[in-house]
Tab-separated table of C-alpha atoms in Angstrom:
chain	number	residue	atom	x	y	z
A	1342	MET	CA	86.272	49.710	-57.335
A	1343	GLY	CA	84.605	47.363	-54.895
A	1344	ARG	CA	87.832	46.174	-53.276
A	1345	ASP	CA	88.153	45.714	-49.545
A	1346	GLY	CA	91.176	46.710	-47.454
A	1347	ASP	CA	92.721	43.227	-47.644
A	1348	GLN	CA	92.528	43.202	-51.429
A	1349	ILE	CA	94.055	46.671	-51.700
A	1350	ALA	CA	96.932	45.784	-49.341
A	1351	ALA	CA	97.515	42.459	-51.104
A	1352	ALA	CA	97.645	44.149	-54.509
A	1353	ARG	CA	99.994	46.804	-53.192
A	1354	TYR	CA	102.457	44.273	-51.753
A	1355	GLY	CA	101.920	41.581	-54.354
A	1356	ILE	CA	100.656	38.992	-51.865
A	1357	ALA	CA	97.538	36.860	-51.670
A	1358	THR	CA	94.603	37.837	-49.462
A	1359	ASP	CA	93.481	35.573	-46.644
A	1360	LYS	CA	90.402	34.722	-48.703
A	1361	ASP	CA	92.611	33.789	-51.677
A	1362	LEU	CA	94.705	31.465	-49.514
A	1363	LEU	CA	91.643	29.755	-48.061
A	1364	ARG	CA	89.997	29.443	-51.489
A	1365	TRP	CA	93.129	27.902	-53.032
A	1366	ALA	CA	93.561	25.501	-50.111
A	1367	ARG	CA	89.893	24.414	-50.357
A	1368	ARG	CA	90.325	23.791	-54.083
A	1369	ASP	CA	93.532	21.768	-53.613
A	1370	ALA	CA	92.083	19.764	-50.712
A	1371	GLU	CA	88.855	18.745	-52.503
A	1372	PRO	CA	90.056	15.189	-53.381
A	1373	PHE	CA	91.356	14.695	-49.810
A	1374	VAL	CA	88.114	15.901	-48.222
A	1375	ALA	CA	86.150	13.622	-50.568
A	1376	GLU	CA	88.115	10.673	-49.128
A	1377	HIS	CA	87.872	11.967	-45.557
A	1378	PRO	CA	84.436	13.575	-45.207
A	1379	LEU	CA	84.169	16.125	-42.453
A	1380	PRO	CA	80.981	17.571	-40.998
A	1381	GLU	CA	79.730	20.575	-42.975
A	1382	GLN	CA	77.809	22.173	-40.132
A	1383	PRO	CA	79.534	23.947	-37.253
A	1384	LEU	CA	79.787	22.287	-33.879
A	1385	PRO	CA	76.537	22.781	-32.007
A	1386	ALA	CA	76.548	25.887	-29.863
A	1387	PRO	CA	75.614	25.303	-26.253
A	1388	ASP	CA	72.251	26.541	-25.051
A	1389	LEU	CA	73.254	29.350	-22.713
A	1390	GLY	CA	69.631	30.227	-21.929
A	1391	PRO	CA	69.456	28.338	-18.624
A	1392	TYR	CA	72.796	29.791	-17.508
A	1393	LEU	CA	71.833	33.350	-18.447
A	1394	ASP	CA	68.408	32.981	-16.809
A	1395	ALA	CA	69.954	31.608	-13.618
A	1396	LEU	CA	72.591	34.353	-13.609
A	1397	ALA	CA	69.923	37.027	-14.006
A	1398	ALA	CA	68.022	35.513	-11.054
A	1399	ALA	CA	71.130	35.212	-8.848
A	1400	GLU	CA	71.083	37.602	-5.910
A	1401	THR	CA	74.331	36.714	-4.172
A	1402	PRO	CA	77.906	36.084	-5.283
A	1403	ALA	CA	77.510	32.476	-4.126
A	1404	GLN	CA	74.535	31.975	-6.426
A	1405	ALA	CA	76.314	33.645	-9.361
A	1406	SER	CA	79.358	31.475	-8.661
A	1407	ALA	CA	77.243	28.331	-8.743
A	1408	VAL	CA	76.063	29.281	-12.242
A	1409	THR	CA	79.552	30.260	-13.425
A	1410	GLN	CA	81.131	27.060	-12.141
A	1411	ARG	CA	78.439	24.906	-13.804
A	1412	LEU	CA	79.015	26.703	-17.120
A	1413	LEU	CA	82.795	26.325	-16.879
A	1414	ASP	CA	82.379	22.624	-16.073
A	1415	ALA	CA	80.021	22.189	-19.039
A	1416	ALA	CA	82.348	24.057	-21.438
A	1417	ALA	CA	85.547	22.320	-20.312
A	1418	PRO	CA	85.206	19.171	-22.477
A	1419	VAL	CA	84.699	21.196	-25.665
A	1420	LEU	CA	87.564	23.592	-24.962
A	1421	GLU	CA	89.830	20.703	-23.975
A	1422	ALA	CA	88.990	18.923	-27.254
A	1423	VAL	CA	89.747	22.064	-29.273
A	1424	SER	CA	93.024	22.455	-27.398
A	1425	GLU	CA	93.974	18.825	-28.109
A	1426	TYR	CA	93.297	19.310	-31.810
A	1427	LEU	CA	95.379	22.507	-31.943
A	1428	VAL	CA	98.287	20.698	-30.261
A	1429	ALA	CA	97.979	17.867	-32.795
A	1430	ALA	CA	97.977	20.441	-35.632
A	1431	ALA	CA	101.104	22.067	-34.172
A	1432	ARG	CA	102.842	18.690	-33.992
A	1433	TRP	CA	101.714	17.574	-37.460
A	1434	ARG	CA	104.657	15.958	-39.230
A	1435	GLY	CA	107.018	17.117	-36.500
A	1436	GLN	CA	106.859	20.739	-37.617
A	1437	ASN	CA	106.971	21.882	-33.996
A	1438	ARG	CA	110.484	20.504	-33.447
A	1439	GLY	CA	112.891	23.404	-33.412
A	1440	ALA	CA	110.152	25.851	-34.392
A	1441	GLU	CA	110.903	29.477	-33.682
A	1442	LEU	CA	108.733	31.869	-31.713
A	1443	GLY	CA	105.993	33.290	-33.901
A	1444	SER	CA	106.092	30.321	-36.281
A	1445	PRO	CA	102.828	28.543	-37.153
A	1446	PRO	CA	103.489	25.574	-34.810
A	1447	LYS	CA	104.231	27.914	-31.904
A	1448	LEU	CA	101.118	29.969	-32.696
A	1449	LEU	CA	99.024	26.795	-32.743
A	1450	MET	CA	100.466	25.752	-29.376
A	1451	LYS	CA	99.668	29.212	-27.989
A	1452	ALA	CA	96.126	28.938	-29.345
A	1453	ALA	CA	95.792	25.559	-27.600
A	1454	THR	CA	96.925	27.079	-24.331
A	1455	ASP	CA	94.769	30.170	-24.747
A	1456	SER	CA	91.656	28.066	-25.337
A	1457	LEU	CA	92.188	26.485	-21.924
A	1458	SER	CA	93.092	29.853	-20.441
A	1459	ALA	CA	89.477	30.914	-20.915
A	1460	LEU	CA	88.488	28.290	-18.351
A	1461	ALA	CA	91.273	29.237	-15.955
A	1462	LEU	CA	90.564	32.962	-16.219
A	1463	GLY	CA	86.846	32.430	-15.710
A	1464	HIS	CA	87.596	30.334	-12.631
A	1465	GLN	CA	90.045	32.941	-11.288
A	1466	ALA	CA	87.544	35.743	-11.782
A	1467	ASP	CA	84.856	33.727	-10.022
A	1468	LEU	CA	87.182	33.050	-7.085
A	1469	ALA	CA	88.059	36.751	-6.890
A	1470	ILE	CA	84.356	37.584	-6.620
A	1471	LEU	CA	83.941	34.988	-3.877
A	1472	ARG	CA	87.069	36.210	-2.085
A	1473	ALA	CA	85.669	39.746	-2.059
A	1474	GLU	CA	82.461	38.387	-0.554
A	1475	TYR	CA	83.917	36.007	2.035
A	1476	ASP	CA	87.401	37.377	2.767
A	1477	PRO	CA	88.575	38.352	5.218
A	1478	THR	CA	87.173	35.298	6.855
A	1479	PRO	CA	84.981	35.964	9.845
A	1480	PRO	CA	86.797	35.987	13.169
A	1481	PRO	CA	86.729	32.711	15.057
A	1482	PRO	CA	84.002	32.424	17.664
A	1483	SER	CA	84.844	33.719	21.113
A	1484	PRO	CA	85.888	31.024	23.562
A	1485	ALA	CA	83.238	29.945	25.996
A	1486	PRO	CA	83.486	31.564	29.446
A	1487	GLY	CA	85.996	29.791	31.598
A	1488	ARG	CA	87.930	28.372	28.626
A	1489	THR	CA	91.244	29.757	27.502
A	1490	ALA	CA	91.808	30.790	23.919
A	1491	ARG	CA	94.126	28.686	21.837
A	1492	CYS	CA	97.418	30.233	20.847
A	1493	LEU	CA	97.564	31.705	17.382
A	1494	PRO	CA	100.284	30.502	15.014
A	1495	PRO	CA	103.308	32.756	14.576
A	1496	ALA	CA	103.196	35.464	11.935
A	1497	PRO	CA	104.583	34.434	8.549
A	1498	PRO	CA	108.206	35.417	7.801
A	1499	GLY	CA	108.533	38.960	6.580
A	1500	ALA	CA	105.317	40.059	8.273
A	1501	PRO	CA	105.496	43.437	10.009
A	1502	PRO	CA	105.900	43.167	13.777
A	1503	THR	CA	102.808	43.643	15.861
A	1504	GLY	CA	102.488	46.122	18.679
A	1505	THR	CA	103.876	49.608	18.953
A	1506	ALA	CA	107.075	50.500	17.158
A	1507	PRO	CA	109.962	51.665	19.324
A	1508	GLY	CA	110.607	55.393	19.143
A	1509	ARG	CA	113.731	56.743	17.513
């Protein structure tokens, strides 16, 4: 009675729960942590209030983009630092050399990449919103009377021909 799903599964298969593993590792690392004190409190969370307030006040995609880009720029140093640490953990004692897919070093490397992917995906999404707003680009201004229009560049390779298609 009083067991959670992890405890039931662990007992069934004769393995340790995640909590057991973490508890045992904490116990065995106590002397090490005493020699190498680490902060007890979590990293400070950013104050998202100004970003959320500005986003709520934004009326155009350009204004929302300005907020999104500022947030991504502000978050980048933290996410880059986390990614660097995860790479260092993957490379610890050369364990990444010859590591197979799905192994802890490869998972740590993926986590490092994924932490930076949040920035890239946020940026891509923001650009997609801007592209929907500004693309297609407005047509170029009409030439002034008496001036001839410049020639347009040729169509890119593989582009469908312009004009009417010949009949068959």
